[in-house]
Coordinates of C-alpha atoms and ligand atoms in Angstrom, one line a residue:
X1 CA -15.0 -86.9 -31.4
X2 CA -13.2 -89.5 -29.4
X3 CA -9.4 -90.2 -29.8
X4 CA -7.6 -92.9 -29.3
X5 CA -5.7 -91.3 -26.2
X6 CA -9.0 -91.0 -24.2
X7 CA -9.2 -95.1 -25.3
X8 CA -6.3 -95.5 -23.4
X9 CA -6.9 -93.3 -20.5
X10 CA -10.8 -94.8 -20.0
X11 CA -8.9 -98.3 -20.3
X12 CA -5.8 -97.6 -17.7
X13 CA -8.2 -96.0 -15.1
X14 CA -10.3 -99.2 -15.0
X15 CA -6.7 -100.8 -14.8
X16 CA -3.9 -98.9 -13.8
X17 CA -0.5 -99.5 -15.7
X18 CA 0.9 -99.9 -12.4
X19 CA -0.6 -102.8 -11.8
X20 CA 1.5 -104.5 -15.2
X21 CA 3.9 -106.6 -14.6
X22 CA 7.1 -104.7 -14.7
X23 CA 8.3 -106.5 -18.0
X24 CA 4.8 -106.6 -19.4
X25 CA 3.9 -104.2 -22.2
X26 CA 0.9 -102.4 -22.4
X27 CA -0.6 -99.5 -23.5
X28 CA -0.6 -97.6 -27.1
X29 CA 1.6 -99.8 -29.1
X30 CA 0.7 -98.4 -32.5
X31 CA -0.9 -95.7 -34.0
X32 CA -0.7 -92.3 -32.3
X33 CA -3.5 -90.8 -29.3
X34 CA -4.2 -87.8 -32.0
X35 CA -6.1 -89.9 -34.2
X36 CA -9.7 -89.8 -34.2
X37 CA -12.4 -92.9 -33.2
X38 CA -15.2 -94.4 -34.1
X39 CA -15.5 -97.7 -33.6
X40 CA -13.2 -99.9 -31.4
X41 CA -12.7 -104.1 -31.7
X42 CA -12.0 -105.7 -28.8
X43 CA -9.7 -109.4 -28.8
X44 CA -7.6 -111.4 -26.9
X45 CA -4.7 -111.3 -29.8
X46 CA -4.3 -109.3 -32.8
X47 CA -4.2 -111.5 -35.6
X48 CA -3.5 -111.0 -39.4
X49 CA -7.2 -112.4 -39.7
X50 CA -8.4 -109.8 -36.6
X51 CA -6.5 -106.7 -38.4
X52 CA -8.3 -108.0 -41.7
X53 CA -11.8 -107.8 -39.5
X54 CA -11.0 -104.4 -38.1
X55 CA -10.8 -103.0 -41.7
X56 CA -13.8 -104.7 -42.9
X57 CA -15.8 -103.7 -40.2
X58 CA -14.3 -100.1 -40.2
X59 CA -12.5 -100.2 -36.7
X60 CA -9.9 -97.4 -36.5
X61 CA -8.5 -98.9 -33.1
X62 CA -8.3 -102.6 -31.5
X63 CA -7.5 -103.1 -28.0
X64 CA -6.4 -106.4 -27.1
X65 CA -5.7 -108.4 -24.2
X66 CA -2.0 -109.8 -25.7
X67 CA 0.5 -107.3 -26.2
X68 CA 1.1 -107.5 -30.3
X69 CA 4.9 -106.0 -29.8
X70 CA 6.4 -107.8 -26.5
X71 CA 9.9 -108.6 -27.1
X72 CA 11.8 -105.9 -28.4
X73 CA 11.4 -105.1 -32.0
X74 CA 15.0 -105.4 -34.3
X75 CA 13.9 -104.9 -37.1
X76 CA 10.2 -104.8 -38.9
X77 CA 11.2 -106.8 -41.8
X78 CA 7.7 -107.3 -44.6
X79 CA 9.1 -110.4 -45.3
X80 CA 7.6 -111.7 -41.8
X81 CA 4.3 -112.3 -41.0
X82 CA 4.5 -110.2 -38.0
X83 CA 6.3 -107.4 -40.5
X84 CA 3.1 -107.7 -42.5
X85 CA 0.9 -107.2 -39.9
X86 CA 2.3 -104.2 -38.5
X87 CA 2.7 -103.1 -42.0
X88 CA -0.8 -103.1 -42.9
X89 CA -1.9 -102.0 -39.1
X90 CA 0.2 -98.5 -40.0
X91 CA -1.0 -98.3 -43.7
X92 CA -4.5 -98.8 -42.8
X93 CA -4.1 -96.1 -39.9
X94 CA -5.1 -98.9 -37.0
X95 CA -3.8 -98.2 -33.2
X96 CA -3.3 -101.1 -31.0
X97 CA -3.9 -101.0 -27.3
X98 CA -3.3 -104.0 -24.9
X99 CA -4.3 -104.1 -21.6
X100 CA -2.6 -107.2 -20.5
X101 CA -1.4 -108.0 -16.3
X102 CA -2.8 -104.8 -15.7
X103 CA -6.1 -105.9 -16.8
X104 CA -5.8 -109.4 -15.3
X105 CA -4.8 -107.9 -11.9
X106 CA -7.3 -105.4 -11.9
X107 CA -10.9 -104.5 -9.5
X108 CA -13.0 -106.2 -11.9
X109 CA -10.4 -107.7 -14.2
X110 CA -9.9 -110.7 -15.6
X111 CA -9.2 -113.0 -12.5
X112 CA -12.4 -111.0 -11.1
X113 CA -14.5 -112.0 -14.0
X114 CA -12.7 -115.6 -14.2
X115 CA -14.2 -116.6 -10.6
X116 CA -17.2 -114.5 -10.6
X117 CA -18.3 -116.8 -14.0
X118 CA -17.6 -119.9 -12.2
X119 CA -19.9 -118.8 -9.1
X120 CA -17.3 -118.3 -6.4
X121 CA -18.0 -116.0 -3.2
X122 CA -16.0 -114.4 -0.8
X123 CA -13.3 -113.5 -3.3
X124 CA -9.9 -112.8 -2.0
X125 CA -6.7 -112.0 -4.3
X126 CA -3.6 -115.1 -4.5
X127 CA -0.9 -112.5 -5.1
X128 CA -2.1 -108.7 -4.0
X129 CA 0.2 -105.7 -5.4
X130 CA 2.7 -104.9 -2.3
X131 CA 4.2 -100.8 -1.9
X132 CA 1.1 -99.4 -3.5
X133 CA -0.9 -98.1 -0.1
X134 CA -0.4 -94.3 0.3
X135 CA -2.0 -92.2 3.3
X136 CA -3.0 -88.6 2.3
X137 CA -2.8 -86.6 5.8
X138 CA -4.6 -83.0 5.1
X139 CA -5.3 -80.3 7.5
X140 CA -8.2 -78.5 6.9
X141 CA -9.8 -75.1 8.6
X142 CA -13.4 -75.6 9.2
X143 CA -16.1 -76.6 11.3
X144 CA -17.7 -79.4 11.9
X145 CA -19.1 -80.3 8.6
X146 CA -15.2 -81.6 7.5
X147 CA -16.5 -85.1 7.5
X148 CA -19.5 -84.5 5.4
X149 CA -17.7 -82.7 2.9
X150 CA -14.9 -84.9 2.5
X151 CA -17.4 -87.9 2.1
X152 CA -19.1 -85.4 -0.4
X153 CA -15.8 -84.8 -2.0
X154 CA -14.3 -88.3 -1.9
X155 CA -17.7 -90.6 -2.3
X156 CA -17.1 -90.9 -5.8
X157 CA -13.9 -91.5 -5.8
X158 CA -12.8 -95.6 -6.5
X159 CA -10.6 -97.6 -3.5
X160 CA -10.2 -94.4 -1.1
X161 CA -11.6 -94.8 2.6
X162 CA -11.2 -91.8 4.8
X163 CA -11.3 -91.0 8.6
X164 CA -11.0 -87.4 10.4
X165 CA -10.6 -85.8 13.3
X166 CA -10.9 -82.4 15.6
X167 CA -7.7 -80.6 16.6
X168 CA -7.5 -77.6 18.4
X169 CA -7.9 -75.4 15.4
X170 CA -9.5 -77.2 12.5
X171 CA -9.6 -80.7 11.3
X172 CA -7.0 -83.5 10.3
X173 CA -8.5 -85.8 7.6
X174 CA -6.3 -89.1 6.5
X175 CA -7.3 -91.0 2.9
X176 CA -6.3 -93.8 2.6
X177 CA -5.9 -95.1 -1.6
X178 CA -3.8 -96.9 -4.0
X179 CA -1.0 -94.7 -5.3
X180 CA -2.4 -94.7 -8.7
X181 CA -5.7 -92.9 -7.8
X182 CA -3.6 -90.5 -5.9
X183 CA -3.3 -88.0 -8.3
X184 CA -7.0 -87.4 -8.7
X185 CA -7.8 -87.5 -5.3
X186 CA -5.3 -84.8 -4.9
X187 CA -6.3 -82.5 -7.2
X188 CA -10.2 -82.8 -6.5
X189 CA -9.5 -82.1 -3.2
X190 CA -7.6 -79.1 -3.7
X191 CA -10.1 -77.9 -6.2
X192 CA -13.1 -78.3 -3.9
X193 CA -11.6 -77.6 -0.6
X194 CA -9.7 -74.1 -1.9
X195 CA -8.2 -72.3 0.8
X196 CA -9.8 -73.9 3.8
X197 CA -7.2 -76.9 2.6
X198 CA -4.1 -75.7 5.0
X199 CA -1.4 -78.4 4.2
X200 CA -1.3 -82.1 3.1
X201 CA 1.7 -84.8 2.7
X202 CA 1.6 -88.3 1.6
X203 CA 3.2 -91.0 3.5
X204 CA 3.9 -95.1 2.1
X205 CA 1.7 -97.3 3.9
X206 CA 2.9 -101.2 4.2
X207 CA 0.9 -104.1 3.4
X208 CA -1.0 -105.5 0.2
X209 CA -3.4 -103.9 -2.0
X210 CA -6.9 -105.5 -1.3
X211 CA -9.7 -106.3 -4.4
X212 CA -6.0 -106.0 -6.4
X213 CA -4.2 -108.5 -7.7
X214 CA -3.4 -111.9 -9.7
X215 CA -5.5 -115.2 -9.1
X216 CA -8.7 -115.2 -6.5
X217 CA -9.3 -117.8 -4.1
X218 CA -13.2 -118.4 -3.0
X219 CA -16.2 -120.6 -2.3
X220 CA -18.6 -122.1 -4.1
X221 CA -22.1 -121.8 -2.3
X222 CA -22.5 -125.0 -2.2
X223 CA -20.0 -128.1 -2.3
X224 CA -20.8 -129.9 -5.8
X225 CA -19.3 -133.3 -7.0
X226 CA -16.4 -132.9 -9.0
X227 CA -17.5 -134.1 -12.0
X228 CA -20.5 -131.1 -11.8
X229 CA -18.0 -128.8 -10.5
X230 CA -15.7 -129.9 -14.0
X231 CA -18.6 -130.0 -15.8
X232 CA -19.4 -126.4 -15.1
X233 CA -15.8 -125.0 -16.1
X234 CA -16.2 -126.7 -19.3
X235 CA -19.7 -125.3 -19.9
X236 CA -18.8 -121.9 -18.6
X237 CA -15.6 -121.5 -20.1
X238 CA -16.3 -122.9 -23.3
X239 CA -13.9 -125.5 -23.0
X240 CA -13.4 -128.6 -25.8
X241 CA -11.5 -130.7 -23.0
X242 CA -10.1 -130.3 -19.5
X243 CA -6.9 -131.7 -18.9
X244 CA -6.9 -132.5 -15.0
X245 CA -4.7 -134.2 -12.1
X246 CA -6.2 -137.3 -11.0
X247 CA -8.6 -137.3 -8.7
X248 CA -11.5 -139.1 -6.5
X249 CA -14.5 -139.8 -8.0
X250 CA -16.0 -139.1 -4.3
X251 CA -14.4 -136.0 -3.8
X252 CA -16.6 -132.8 -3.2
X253 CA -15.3 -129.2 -4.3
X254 CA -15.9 -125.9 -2.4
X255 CA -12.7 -124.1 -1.9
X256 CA -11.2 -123.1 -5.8
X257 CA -9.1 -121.3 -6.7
X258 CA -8.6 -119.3 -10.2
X259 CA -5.7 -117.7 -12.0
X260 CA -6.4 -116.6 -15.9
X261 CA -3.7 -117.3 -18.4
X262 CA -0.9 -119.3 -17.4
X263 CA -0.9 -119.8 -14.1
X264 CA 1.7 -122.4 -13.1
X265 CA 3.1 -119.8 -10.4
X266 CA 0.2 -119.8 -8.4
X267 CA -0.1 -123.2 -7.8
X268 CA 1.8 -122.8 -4.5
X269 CA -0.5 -119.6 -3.4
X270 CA -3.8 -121.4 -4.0
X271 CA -2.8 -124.3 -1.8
X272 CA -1.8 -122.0 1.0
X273 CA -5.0 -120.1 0.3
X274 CA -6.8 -123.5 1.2
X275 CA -8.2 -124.3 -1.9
X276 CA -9.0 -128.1 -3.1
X277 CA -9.3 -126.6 -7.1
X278 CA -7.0 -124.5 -9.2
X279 CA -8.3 -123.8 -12.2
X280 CA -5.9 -122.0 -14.5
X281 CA -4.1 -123.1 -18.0
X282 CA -0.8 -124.1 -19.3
X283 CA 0.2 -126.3 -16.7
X284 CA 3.4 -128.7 -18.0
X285 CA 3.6 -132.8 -17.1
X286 CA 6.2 -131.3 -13.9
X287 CA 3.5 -128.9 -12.6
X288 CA 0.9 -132.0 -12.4
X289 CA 3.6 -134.3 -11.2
X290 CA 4.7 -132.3 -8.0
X291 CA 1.1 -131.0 -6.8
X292 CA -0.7 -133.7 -8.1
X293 CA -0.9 -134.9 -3.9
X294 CA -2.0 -131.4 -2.8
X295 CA -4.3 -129.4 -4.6
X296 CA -6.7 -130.5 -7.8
X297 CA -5.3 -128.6 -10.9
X298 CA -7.5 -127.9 -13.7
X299 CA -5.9 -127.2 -17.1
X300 CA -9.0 -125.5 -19.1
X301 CA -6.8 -123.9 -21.7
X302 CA -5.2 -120.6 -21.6
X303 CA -7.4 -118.8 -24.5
X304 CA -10.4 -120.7 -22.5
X305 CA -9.8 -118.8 -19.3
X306 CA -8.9 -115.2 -21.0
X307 CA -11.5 -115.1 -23.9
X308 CA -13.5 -113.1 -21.0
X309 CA -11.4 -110.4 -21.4
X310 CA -13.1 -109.6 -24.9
X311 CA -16.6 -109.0 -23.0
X312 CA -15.1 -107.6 -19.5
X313 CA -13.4 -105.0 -21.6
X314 CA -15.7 -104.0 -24.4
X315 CA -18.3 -103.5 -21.2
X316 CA -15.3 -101.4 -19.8
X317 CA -15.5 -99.0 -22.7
X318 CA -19.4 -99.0 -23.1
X319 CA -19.7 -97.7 -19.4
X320 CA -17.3 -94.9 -20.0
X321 CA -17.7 -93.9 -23.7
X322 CA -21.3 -95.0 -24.5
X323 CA -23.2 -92.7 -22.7
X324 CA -25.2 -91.2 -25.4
X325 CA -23.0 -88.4 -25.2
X326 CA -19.6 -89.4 -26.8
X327 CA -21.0 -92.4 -28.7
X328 CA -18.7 -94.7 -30.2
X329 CA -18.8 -98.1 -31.7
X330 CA -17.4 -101.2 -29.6
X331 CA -17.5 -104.5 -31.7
X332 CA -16.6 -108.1 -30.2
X333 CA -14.0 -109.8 -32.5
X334 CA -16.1 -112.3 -34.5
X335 CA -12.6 -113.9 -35.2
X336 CA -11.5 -117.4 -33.3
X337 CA -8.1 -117.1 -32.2
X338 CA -8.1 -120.0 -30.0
X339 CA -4.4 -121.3 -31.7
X340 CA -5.2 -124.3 -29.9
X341 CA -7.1 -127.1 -31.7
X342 CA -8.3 -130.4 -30.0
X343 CA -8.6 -133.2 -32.2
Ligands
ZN401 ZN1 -2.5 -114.7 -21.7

């Protein structure tokens, strides 16, 4: 039987807490990893009416893309709706998960998904994670099959690329990996090179972390009018209305640029990325105002640009729990929690 701490660890190796922004809060933020699971629900935020769904349809653990406790709690006071909630979450034995920035910044995350759905190519990250490179340097007795067996070893292994050569006795191998998939690179190496592994040391590495990261810049195959290139993030995104800075009924898009959520931040990192398009939501009258000469913003709603995360991450879980072997249930949220309305 599946727990809700394997959940949690499935979910933070597809996106590494690390890669959270450091006030963010993710992770378990109630219920306990002990208890046992059947069925998860998947949502963007948990709800009273998405905790009333998880009951009915017998979900023992919801993982959602907003953390439900951000702000430090004072007091939970049942004379509050958000009291309530986390009343009846406890009472009807319900963990909460949320994978939040982490999700968003990670390889196949939310920004990922956001640009792969509106058909760009040549993907490349707005704002990669900095200080996470780490270079494994291992000495290894052997012969000259070091290089097959560390591509045996490592080939599995996510984000790691590797390079060796001969010195006078024995090999020197160098991995290069994110810090977070350190760990496990360390230890299936030790494990499956025994004693012929002689030494190893890790050392920092400087630069970004590629395929990482908040907000993608890329290219649409083809240059489309902006009206079908609008048209498309409405249709794709499932948007009601697009709020937009003016623009030139002439004008041709290829270059966009994407950033899930709120992405006001960015809009300075798209335009040096080159791109004619940001496409993002919550933008305020100022953030129009000041870029309104450089760059086309596209306000398509925050909720619009997130709801992905309900598919991205239920697939998430099928891959890893949903083998046949360790089957558990993963339900979409059939409840709309869009708290925007357009009238
Ligand atoms: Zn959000």
């Amino acid at each position: 039987m599946l727990r809700v701490g394997d959940i949690l660890s499935g979910l933070l190796e597809w996106a590494p807490a690390s890669l959270a922004w450091e006030r963010d809060n993710i992770g378990l933020l109630i219920g306990s990893p002990d208890r046992e699971v059947e069925r998860v629900l998947v949502c963007l935020d948990v709800t009273e009416a998405v905790a009333r769904e998880a009951v009915e349809r017998g979900a023992q653990c919801i993982v959602a893309h907003h953390p439900l406790i951000f702000h430090p709690l004072k007091s939970i006071r049942t004379d509050t709706a958000r009291g309530r909630l986390i009343e009846m979450l406890l009472r009807e034995r319900i963990s909460v998960i949320a994978m939040h920035t982490n999700a968003d910044a990670a390889r196949g995350g939310l920004n990922a998904e956001l640009a792969a759905v509106l058909g760009l190519e040549h993907p490349r990250r707005l704002d990669m994670p900095k200080g996470m490179l780490r270079k494994l340097v291992l000495r290894i007795a052997g012969g000259a099959t070091v290089a097959d067996d560390i591509a045996h070893i490592l080939g599995h292994v996510p984000d790691c690329t590797w390079s060796s050569h001969a010195l006078t006795e024995g090999y020197a191998v160098e991995v290069l990996a994110p810090a977070f998939r350190l760990g496990d690179i360390q230890s299936v190496l030790i494990r499956e090179l025994g004693a012929a592994l002689r030494d190893h040391h890790v050392l920092s590495v400087e630069g970004a972390l590629p395929g990482y990261g908040i907000g993608v810049a890329g290219e649409l195959s083809d240059a489309l009018p902006v009206r079908d290139f609008l048209a498309r993030v409405k249709e794709r995104l499932g948007c009601a209305s697009l709020r937009t800075t003016p623009f030139d009924e002439a004008m041709n898009v290829r270059r966009v640029a994407v950033s899930s959520g709120a992405g006001s931040s960015y809009v300075q990192a798209a335009i040096a990325a080159g791109a004619e398009v940001l496409v993002t939501g919550d933008l305020s009258h100022h953030v129009f105002l000041d870029s309104a000469d450089d760059i086309l913003l596209v306000d398509a709603g925050h909720y619009e640009t997130e709801q992905l995360f309900i598919r991205i991450c239920a697939e998430e879980l099928r891959r890893r729990f949903f083998d046949g072997k360790q089957k558990i249930d993963i339900l979409h949220t059939r409840t709309d929690t869009n708290p925007v309305w357009f009238m």
